[in-house]
């Protein structure tokens, strides 16, 4: 069987490294044609060497090294690598809004997309869906919740979905008194109970903004109405999400908390292949609890649902303001409780543009970042 050629954008991040691990375990199935990163040259060089990868792109132009022939530099370098690629699948694991342009470029080149970066659908869900349709390519979700829904969808048709149950661990501060939220430190917020992830997404999990972004992502990925998405707090994260079909049957995807399961499925789809990852043990006091989300303690979730309801560019503003606020929190310039305040204030200043063009999306993104900076 011929190997599936893939590009991994964002190969040095958490998802990128786990993607390479999936490839490492399945060298008979996949060939890495190219990889990209922001500026972790040391790690990407190791990766290129280990897998014999010919194409390497570095987003940060300041690291330009003319002696490295065949390497691509800058954001335009990443797009050039996509342009020159013969891969059939592109894994998008770039952190933040920078994931959008390479995704659109890959779709334009007729490549299937394995999507880890939720910002792509949050910023431009409508536009991306339209381009996918035009080019006749497929989009495979990697985000664990969306992978779960996608897997559950194999037991029914899209039009038979009554609602989806988007599960959420509740983050590390689920049981913390609201009065203590002001004192939350960066170190405490970076300590997620269940999943190992990048820094921004870990903070987003602590504010529940991550679930809010996933709400919007799910809406576009599965063509749902807002009222068809129910967020359920499930601290054990055993159920990664579920679909309730119109006959009342619920199909849930359950498994160990390891992103490599979702990554592997997106890479091997429509097949499932063996792996040696952990299995759930049913005799270890397995428990499943469920709670309603607390919107007072976690206002970011409510703001995201509001952005989804308003539609258009409001979700661009939500994401940009949050990205900036989280960065400032990580730099210890603002308090944990300032994150939702900044998001709310920037959203309040914006009037959403319906069916935005790519340029409008990018302009609003820049505007919202500027507003968030001065909101501290
Ligand atoms: Mg997720």
PDB file of N, CA, C and O in Angstrom, residues 130-191:
ATOM      1  N   UNK A 130     -17.437  27.123   2.955  1.00  0.00           N
ATOM      2  CA  UNK A 130     -17.719  27.450   1.560  1.00  0.00           C
ATOM      3  C   UNK A 130     -16.559  27.020   0.656  1.00  0.00           C
ATOM      4  O   UNK A 130     -16.754  26.408  -0.397  1.00  0.00           O
ATOM      5  N   UNK A 131     -15.311  27.291   1.086  1.00  0.00           N
ATOM      6  CA  UNK A 131     -14.129  26.913   0.296  1.00  0.00           C
ATOM      7  C   UNK A 131     -13.993  25.389   0.192  1.00  0.00           C
ATOM      8  O   UNK A 131     -13.605  24.852  -0.853  1.00  0.00           O
ATOM      9  N   UNK A 132     -14.297  24.706   1.300  1.00  0.00           N
ATOM     10  CA  UNK A 132     -14.213  23.247   1.309  1.00  0.00           C
ATOM     11  C   UNK A 132     -15.170  22.646   0.284  1.00  0.00           C
ATOM     12  O   UNK A 132     -14.829  21.719  -0.444  1.00  0.00           O
ATOM     13  N   UNK A 133     -16.368  23.214   0.253  1.00  0.00           N
ATOM     14  CA  UNK A 133     -17.391  22.767  -0.685  1.00  0.00           C
ATOM     15  C   UNK A 133     -16.929  23.006  -2.126  1.00  0.00           C
ATOM     16  O   UNK A 133     -17.014  22.121  -2.969  1.00  0.00           O
ATOM     17  N   UNK A 134     -16.442  24.228  -2.369  1.00  0.00           N
ATOM     18  CA  UNK A 134     -15.984  24.596  -3.713  1.00  0.00           C
ATOM     19  C   UNK A 134     -14.895  23.652  -4.214  1.00  0.00           C
ATOM     20  O   UNK A 134     -14.889  23.233  -5.353  1.00  0.00           O
ATOM     21  N   UNK A 135     -13.929  23.333  -3.337  1.00  0.00           N
ATOM     22  CA  UNK A 135     -12.781  22.526  -3.742  1.00  0.00           C
ATOM     23  C   UNK A 135     -13.043  21.028  -3.623  1.00  0.00           C
ATOM     24  O   UNK A 135     -12.220  20.225  -4.048  1.00  0.00           O
ATOM     25  N   UNK A 136     -14.131  20.671  -2.948  1.00  0.00           N
ATOM     26  CA  UNK A 136     -14.442  19.251  -2.772  1.00  0.00           C
ATOM     27  C   UNK A 136     -13.436  18.507  -1.906  1.00  0.00           C
ATOM     28  O   UNK A 136     -13.149  17.331  -2.132  1.00  0.00           O
ATOM     29  N   UNK A 137     -12.868  19.212  -0.918  1.00  0.00           N
ATOM     30  CA  UNK A 137     -11.935  18.542   0.005  1.00  0.00           C
ATOM     31  C   UNK A 137     -12.667  18.171   1.286  1.00  0.00           C
ATOM     32  O   UNK A 137     -13.807  18.568   1.508  1.00  0.00           O
ATOM     33  N   UNK A 138     -11.968  17.407   2.143  1.00  0.00           N
ATOM     34  CA  UNK A 138     -12.588  16.975   3.404  1.00  0.00           C
ATOM     35  C   UNK A 138     -11.857  17.601   4.589  1.00  0.00           C
ATOM     36  O   UNK A 138     -10.662  17.881   4.521  1.00  0.00           O
ATOM     37  N   UNK A 139     -12.600  17.793   5.667  1.00  0.00           N
ATOM     38  CA  UNK A 139     -12.012  18.340   6.883  1.00  0.00           C
ATOM     39  C   UNK A 139     -12.235  17.345   8.024  1.00  0.00           C
ATOM     40  O   UNK A 139     -13.379  16.959   8.294  1.00  0.00           O
ATOM     41  N   UNK A 140     -11.143  16.904   8.633  1.00  0.00           N
ATOM     42  CA  UNK A 140     -11.228  15.934   9.721  1.00  0.00           C
ATOM     43  C   UNK A 140     -10.852  16.614  11.041  1.00  0.00           C
ATOM     44  O   UNK A 140      -9.729  17.119  11.174  1.00  0.00           O
ATOM     45  N   UNK A 141     -11.753  16.627  12.026  1.00  0.00           N
ATOM     46  CA  UNK A 141     -11.428  17.308  13.284  1.00  0.00           C
ATOM     47  C   UNK A 141     -10.448  16.508  14.160  1.00  0.00           C
ATOM     48  O   UNK A 141     -10.518  15.282  14.214  1.00  0.00           O
ATOM     49  N   UNK A 142      -9.565  17.247  14.831  1.00  0.00           N
ATOM     50  CA  UNK A 142      -8.632  16.625  15.781  1.00  0.00           C
ATOM     51  C   UNK A 142      -8.975  17.004  17.216  1.00  0.00           C
ATOM     52  O   UNK A 142      -8.730  16.241  18.141  1.00  0.00           O
ATOM     53  N   UNK A 143      -9.567  18.171  17.409  1.00  0.00           N
ATOM     54  CA  UNK A 143      -9.995  18.562  18.750  1.00  0.00           C
ATOM     55  C   UNK A 143     -10.787  17.381  19.324  1.00  0.00           C
ATOM     56  O   UNK A 143     -11.672  16.844  18.651  1.00  0.00           O
ATOM     57  N   UNK A 144     -10.470  16.951  20.549  1.00  0.00           N
ATOM     58  CA  UNK A 144     -10.995  15.665  21.039  1.00  0.00           C
ATOM     59  C   UNK A 144     -12.526  15.621  21.064  1.00  0.00           C
ATOM     60  O   UNK A 144     -13.124  14.597  20.737  1.00  0.00           O
ATOM     61  N   UNK A 145     -13.155  16.737  21.440  1.00  0.00           N
ATOM     62  CA  UNK A 145     -14.627  16.761  21.505  1.00  0.00           C
ATOM     63  C   UNK A 145     -15.229  16.588  20.110  1.00  0.00           C
ATOM     64  O   UNK A 145     -16.203  15.861  19.925  1.00  0.00           O
ATOM     65  N   UNK A 146     -14.615  17.290  19.158  1.00  0.00           N
ATOM     66  CA  UNK A 146     -15.168  17.260  17.797  1.00  0.00           C
ATOM     67  C   UNK A 146     -14.859  15.942  17.113  1.00  0.00           C
ATOM     68  O   UNK A 146     -15.648  15.448  16.311  1.00  0.00           O
ATOM     69  N   UNK A 147     -13.736  15.359  17.462  1.00  0.00           N
ATOM     70  CA  UNK A 147     -13.434  14.019  16.971  1.00  0.00           C
ATOM     71  C   UNK A 147     -14.473  13.044  17.512  1.00  0.00           C
ATOM     72  O   UNK A 147     -14.971  12.176  16.792  1.00  0.00           O
ATOM     73  N   UNK A 148     -14.830  13.218  18.778  1.00  0.00           N
ATOM     74  CA  UNK A 148     -15.836  12.339  19.402  1.00  0.00           C
ATOM     75  C   UNK A 148     -17.169  12.454  18.669  1.00  0.00           C
ATOM     76  O   UNK A 148     -17.815  11.446  18.360  1.00  0.00           O
ATOM     77  N   UNK A 149     -17.577  13.681  18.366  1.00  0.00           N
ATOM     78  CA  UNK A 149     -18.851  13.902  17.670  1.00  0.00           C
ATOM     79  C   UNK A 149     -18.784  13.311  16.258  1.00  0.00           C
ATOM     80  O   UNK A 149     -19.707  12.633  15.793  1.00  0.00           O
ATOM     81  N   UNK A 150     -17.660  13.544  15.616  1.00  0.00           N
ATOM     82  CA  UNK A 150     -17.440  13.029  14.261  1.00  0.00           C
ATOM     83  C   UNK A 150     -17.505  11.491  14.248  1.00  0.00           C
ATOM     84  O   UNK A 150     -18.105  10.878  13.356  1.00  0.00           O
ATOM     85  N   UNK A 151     -16.914  10.878  15.268  1.00  0.00           N
ATOM     86  CA  UNK A 151     -16.949   9.417  15.364  1.00  0.00           C
ATOM     87  C   UNK A 151     -18.368   8.928  15.652  1.00  0.00           C
ATOM     88  O   UNK A 151     -18.826   7.946  15.072  1.00  0.00           O
ATOM     89  N   UNK A 152     -19.060   9.641  16.548  1.00  0.00           N
ATOM     90  CA  UNK A 152     -20.434   9.250  16.894  1.00  0.00           C
ATOM     91  C   UNK A 152     -21.356   9.388  15.680  1.00  0.00           C
ATOM     92  O   UNK A 152     -22.320   8.640  15.529  1.00  0.00           O
ATOM     93  N   UNK A 153     -21.027  10.313  14.813  1.00  0.00           N
ATOM     94  CA  UNK A 153     -21.845  10.585  13.628  1.00  0.00           C
ATOM     95  C   UNK A 153     -21.846   9.401  12.656  1.00  0.00           C
ATOM     96  O   UNK A 153     -22.697   9.327  11.765  1.00  0.00           O
ATOM     97  N   UNK A 154     -20.920   8.491  12.846  1.00  0.00           N
ATOM     98  CA  UNK A 154     -20.915   7.310  11.974  1.00  0.00           C
ATOM     99  C   UNK A 154     -22.115   6.410  12.244  1.00  0.00           C
ATOM    100  O   UNK A 154     -22.392   5.511  11.478  1.00  0.00           O
ATOM    101  N   UNK A 155     -22.820   6.657  13.370  1.00  0.00           N
ATOM    102  CA  UNK A 155     -24.012   5.826  13.607  1.00  0.00           C
ATOM    103  C   UNK A 155     -25.316   6.521  13.242  1.00  0.00           C
ATOM    104  O   UNK A 155     -26.382   6.039  13.596  1.00  0.00           O
ATOM    105  N   UNK A 156     -25.256   7.651  12.563  1.00  0.00           N
ATOM    106  CA  UNK A 156     -26.483   8.309  12.132  1.00  0.00           C
ATOM    107  C   UNK A 156     -26.176   9.367  11.090  1.00  0.00           C
ATOM    108  O   UNK A 156     -25.020   9.582  10.762  1.00  0.00           O
ATOM    109  N   UNK A 157     -27.233  10.004  10.579  1.00  0.00           N
ATOM    110  CA  UNK A 157     -27.040  11.047   9.580  1.00  0.00           C
ATOM    111  C   UNK A 157     -27.046  12.417  10.252  1.00  0.00           C
ATOM    112  O   UNK A 157     -27.677  12.591  11.286  1.00  0.00           O
ATOM    113  N   UNK A 158     -26.407  13.391   9.598  1.00  0.00           N
ATOM    114  CA  UNK A 158     -26.349  14.759  10.147  1.00  0.00           C
ATOM    115  C   UNK A 158     -27.754  15.278  10.461  1.00  0.00           C
ATOM    116  O   UNK A 158     -27.975  15.878  11.510  1.00  0.00           O
ATOM    117  N   UNK A 159     -28.675  15.025   9.530  1.00  0.00           N
ATOM    118  CA  UNK A 159     -30.016  15.595   9.720  1.00  0.00           C
ATOM    119  C   UNK A 159     -30.805  14.860  10.804  1.00  0.00           C
ATOM    120  O   UNK A 159     -31.898  15.267  11.146  1.00  0.00           O
ATOM    121  N   UNK A 160     -30.226  13.765  11.332  1.00  0.00           N
ATOM    122  CA  UNK A 160     -30.902  13.050  12.428  1.00  0.00           C
ATOM    123  C   UNK A 160     -30.422  13.515  13.806  1.00  0.00           C
ATOM    124  O   UNK A 160     -30.879  13.023  14.826  1.00  0.00           O
ATOM    125  N   UNK A 161     -29.472  14.465  13.828  1.00  0.00           N
ATOM    126  CA  UNK A 161     -28.967  14.960  15.116  1.00  0.00           C
ATOM    127  C   UNK A 161     -30.028  15.834  15.784  1.00  0.00           C
ATOM    128  O   UNK A 161     -30.552  16.762  15.171  1.00  0.00           O
ATOM    129  N   UNK A 162     -30.363  15.493  17.031  1.00  0.00           N
ATOM    130  CA  UNK A 162     -31.239  16.371  17.812  1.00  0.00           C
ATOM    131  C   UNK A 162     -30.379  17.429  18.481  1.00  0.00           C
ATOM    132  O   UNK A 162     -30.625  18.615  18.377  1.00  0.00           O
ATOM    133  N   UNK A 163     -29.336  16.988  19.168  1.00  0.00           N
ATOM    134  CA  UNK A 163     -28.381  17.929  19.749  1.00  0.00           C
ATOM    135  C   UNK A 163     -27.067  17.201  20.010  1.00  0.00           C
ATOM    136  O   UNK A 163     -27.004  15.969  19.966  1.00  0.00           O
ATOM    137  N   UNK A 164     -26.036  17.983  20.267  1.00  0.00           N
ATOM    138  CA  UNK A 164     -24.787  17.365  20.686  1.00  0.00           C
ATOM    139  C   UNK A 164     -24.519  17.725  22.139  1.00  0.00           C
ATOM    140  O   UNK A 164     -24.942  18.771  22.629  1.00  0.00           O
ATOM    141  N   UNK A 165     -23.854  16.833  22.812  1.00  0.00           N
ATOM    142  CA  UNK A 165     -23.463  17.061  24.200  1.00  0.00           C
ATOM    143  C   UNK A 165     -21.963  17.293  24.185  1.00  0.00           C
ATOM    144  O   UNK A 165     -21.170  16.392  23.902  1.00  0.00           O
ATOM    145  N   UNK A 166     -21.598  18.562  24.401  1.00  0.00           N
ATOM    146  CA  UNK A 166     -20.194  18.969  24.363  1.00  0.00           C
ATOM    147  C   UNK A 166     -19.673  18.906  25.801  1.00  0.00           C
ATOM    148  O   UNK A 166     -20.049  19.732  26.634  1.00  0.00           O
ATOM    149  N   UNK A 167     -18.855  17.904  26.085  1.00  0.00           N
ATOM    150  CA  UNK A 167     -18.414  17.748  27.475  1.00  0.00           C
ATOM    151  C   UNK A 167     -17.211  18.641  27.762  1.00  0.00           C
ATOM    152  O   UNK A 167     -16.447  19.012  26.876  1.00  0.00           O
ATOM    153  N   UNK A 168     -17.072  18.957  29.052  1.00  0.00           N
ATOM    154  CA  UNK A 168     -16.064  19.909  29.506  1.00  0.00           C
ATOM    155  C   UNK A 168     -15.606  19.477  30.892  1.00  0.00           C
ATOM    156  O   UNK A 168     -16.441  19.196  31.758  1.00  0.00           O
ATOM    157  N   UNK A 169     -14.301  19.406  31.098  1.00  0.00           N
ATOM    158  CA  UNK A 169     -13.806  18.932  32.400  1.00  0.00           C
ATOM    159  C   UNK A 169     -14.148  19.915  33.526  1.00  0.00           C
ATOM    160  O   UNK A 169     -14.194  19.550  34.690  1.00  0.00           O
ATOM    161  N   UNK A 170     -14.372  21.171  33.163  1.00  0.00           N
ATOM    162  CA  UNK A 170     -14.623  22.185  34.194  1.00  0.00           C
ATOM    163  C   UNK A 170     -13.355  22.907  34.601  1.00  0.00           C
ATOM    164  O   UNK A 170     -13.406  23.910  35.304  1.00  0.00           O
ATOM    165  N   UNK A 171     -12.207  22.370  34.160  1.00  0.00           N
ATOM    166  CA  UNK A 171     -10.931  23.038  34.439  1.00  0.00           C
ATOM    167  C   UNK A 171     -10.507  22.904  35.895  1.00  0.00           C
ATOM    168  O   UNK A 171     -11.214  22.325  36.723  1.00  0.00           O
ATOM    169  N   UNK A 172      -9.344  23.457  36.242  1.00  0.00           N
ATOM    170  CA  UNK A 172      -8.795  23.281  37.587  1.00  0.00           C
ATOM    171  C   UNK A 172      -9.532  24.082  38.671  1.00  0.00           C
ATOM    172  O   UNK A 172      -9.340  23.818  39.859  1.00  0.00           O
ATOM    173  N   UNK A 173     -10.395  25.025  38.297  1.00  0.00           N
ATOM    174  CA  UNK A 173     -11.015  25.900  39.310  1.00  0.00           C
ATOM    175  C   UNK A 173     -12.512  25.671  39.465  1.00  0.00           C
ATOM    176  O   UNK A 173     -13.229  26.523  39.968  1.00  0.00           O
ATOM    177  N   UNK A 174     -12.946  24.503  39.041  1.00  0.00           N
ATOM    178  CA  UNK A 174     -14.370  24.167  39.099  1.00  0.00           C
ATOM    179  C   UNK A 174     -14.922  24.300  40.516  1.00  0.00           C
ATOM    180  O   UNK A 174     -16.024  24.794  40.728  1.00  0.00           O
ATOM    181  N   UNK A 175     -14.130  23.860  41.498  1.00  0.00           N
ATOM    182  CA  UNK A 175     -14.609  23.872  42.879  1.00  0.00           C
ATOM    183  C   UNK A 175     -14.067  25.027  43.706  1.00  0.00           C
ATOM    184  O   UNK A 175     -14.286  25.076  44.913  1.00  0.00           O
ATOM    185  N   UNK A 176     -13.357  25.928  43.070  1.00  0.00           N
ATOM    186  CA  UNK A 176     -12.797  27.073  43.811  1.00  0.00           C
ATOM    187  C   UNK A 176     -13.900  28.108  44.056  1.00  0.00           C
ATOM    188  O   UNK A 176     -14.736  28.342  43.197  1.00  0.00           O
ATOM    189  N   UNK A 177     -13.889  28.705  45.254  1.00  0.00           N
ATOM    190  CA  UNK A 177     -14.864  29.768  45.543  1.00  0.00           C
ATOM    191  C   UNK A 177     -14.633  30.948  44.611  1.00  0.00           C
ATOM    192  O   UNK A 177     -13.487  31.331  44.374  1.00  0.00           O
ATOM    193  N   UNK A 178     -15.706  31.530  44.149  1.00  0.00           N
ATOM    194  CA  UNK A 178     -15.596  32.644  43.212  1.00  0.00           C
ATOM    195  C   UNK A 178     -14.756  33.782  43.796  1.00  0.00           C
ATOM    196  O   UNK A 178     -14.016  34.451  43.083  1.00  0.00           O
ATOM    197  N   UNK A 179     -14.852  33.975  45.110  1.00  0.00           N
ATOM    198  CA  UNK A 179     -14.095  35.038  45.773  1.00  0.00           C
ATOM    199  C   UNK A 179     -12.586  34.870  45.675  1.00  0.00           C
ATOM    200  O   UNK A 179     -11.832  35.824  45.837  1.00  0.00           O
ATOM    201  N   UNK A 180     -12.152  33.639  45.417  1.00  0.00           N
ATOM    202  CA  UNK A 180     -10.706  33.372  45.339  1.00  0.00           C
ATOM    203  C   UNK A 180     -10.157  33.472  43.914  1.00  0.00           C
ATOM    204  O   UNK A 180      -8.950  33.307  43.698  1.00  0.00           O
ATOM    205  N   UNK A 181     -11.008  33.726  42.941  1.00  0.00           N
ATOM    206  CA  UNK A 181     -10.565  33.754  41.541  1.00  0.00           C
ATOM    207  C   UNK A 181      -9.541  34.857  41.266  1.00  0.00           C
ATOM    208  O   UNK A 181      -8.656  34.705  40.441  1.00  0.00           O
ATOM    209  N   UNK A 182      -9.694  35.974  41.989  1.00  0.00           N
ATOM    210  CA  UNK A 182      -8.770  37.112  41.815  1.00  0.00           C
ATOM    211  C   UNK A 182      -7.328  36.711  42.065  1.00  0.00           C
ATOM    212  O   UNK A 182      -6.409  37.291  41.493  1.00  0.00           O
ATOM    213  N   UNK A 183      -7.131  35.748  42.957  1.00  0.00           N
ATOM    214  CA  UNK A 183      -5.776  35.400  43.398  1.00  0.00           C
ATOM    215  C   UNK A 183      -5.145  34.254  42.599  1.00  0.00           C
ATOM    216  O   UNK A 183      -4.043  33.810  42.897  1.00  0.00           O
ATOM    217  N   UNK A 184      -5.850  33.775  41.591  1.00  0.00           N
ATOM    218  CA  UNK A 184      -5.331  32.635  40.815  1.00  0.00           C
ATOM    219  C   UNK A 184      -4.014  33.030  40.132  1.00  0.00           C
ATOM    220  O   UNK A 184      -3.929  34.059  39.466  1.00  0.00           O
ATOM    221  N   UNK A 185      -2.994  32.201  40.298  1.00  0.00           N
ATOM    222  CA  UNK A 185      -1.688  32.494  39.693  1.00  0.00           C
ATOM    223  C   UNK A 185      -1.545  31.790  38.346  1.00  0.00           C
ATOM    224  O   UNK A 185      -2.293  30.852  38.034  1.00  0.00           O
ATOM    225  N   UNK A 186      -0.560  32.233  37.572  1.00  0.00           N
ATOM    226  CA  UNK A 186      -0.257  31.603  36.284  1.00  0.00           C
ATOM    227  C   UNK A 186       0.057  30.126  36.489  1.00  0.00           C
ATOM    228  O   UNK A 186      -0.430  29.260  35.754  1.00  0.00           O
ATOM    229  N   UNK A 187       0.843  29.836  37.507  1.00  0.00           N
ATOM    230  CA  UNK A 187       1.267  28.453  37.762  1.00  0.00           C
ATOM    231  C   UNK A 187       0.058  27.564  38.051  1.00  0.00           C
ATOM    232  O   UNK A 187      -0.039  26.444  37.545  1.00  0.00           O
ATOM    233  N   UNK A 188      -0.877  28.084  38.865  1.00  0.00           N
ATOM    234  CA  UNK A 188      -2.086  27.293  39.174  1.00  0.00           C
ATOM    235  C   UNK A 188      -2.920  27.070  37.912  1.00  0.00           C
ATOM    236  O   UNK A 188      -3.432  25.974  37.692  1.00  0.00           O
ATOM    237  N   UNK A 189      -3.027  28.111  37.094  1.00  0.00           N
ATOM    238  CA  UNK A 189      -3.876  28.015  35.902  1.00  0.00           C
ATOM    239  C   UNK A 189      -3.272  27.089  34.848  1.00  0.00           C
ATOM    240  O   UNK A 189      -3.978  26.495  34.043  1.00  0.00           O
ATOM    241  N   UNK A 190      -1.949  26.974  34.852  1.00  0.00           N
ATOM    242  CA  UNK A 190      -1.286  26.116  33.851  1.00  0.00           C
ATOM    243  C   UNK A 190      -1.341  24.637  34.227  1.00  0.00           C
ATOM    244  O   UNK A 190      -0.946  23.779  33.464  1.00  0.00           O
ATOM    245  N   UNK A 191      -1.855  24.368  35.414  1.00  0.00           N
ATOM    246  CA  UNK A 191      -1.860  22.994  35.904  1.00  0.00           C
ATOM    247  C   UNK A 191      -3.203  22.325  35.636  1.00  0.00           C
ATOM    248  O   UNK A 191      -4.054  22.238  36.496  1.00  0.00           O
TER     249      UNK A 191
END
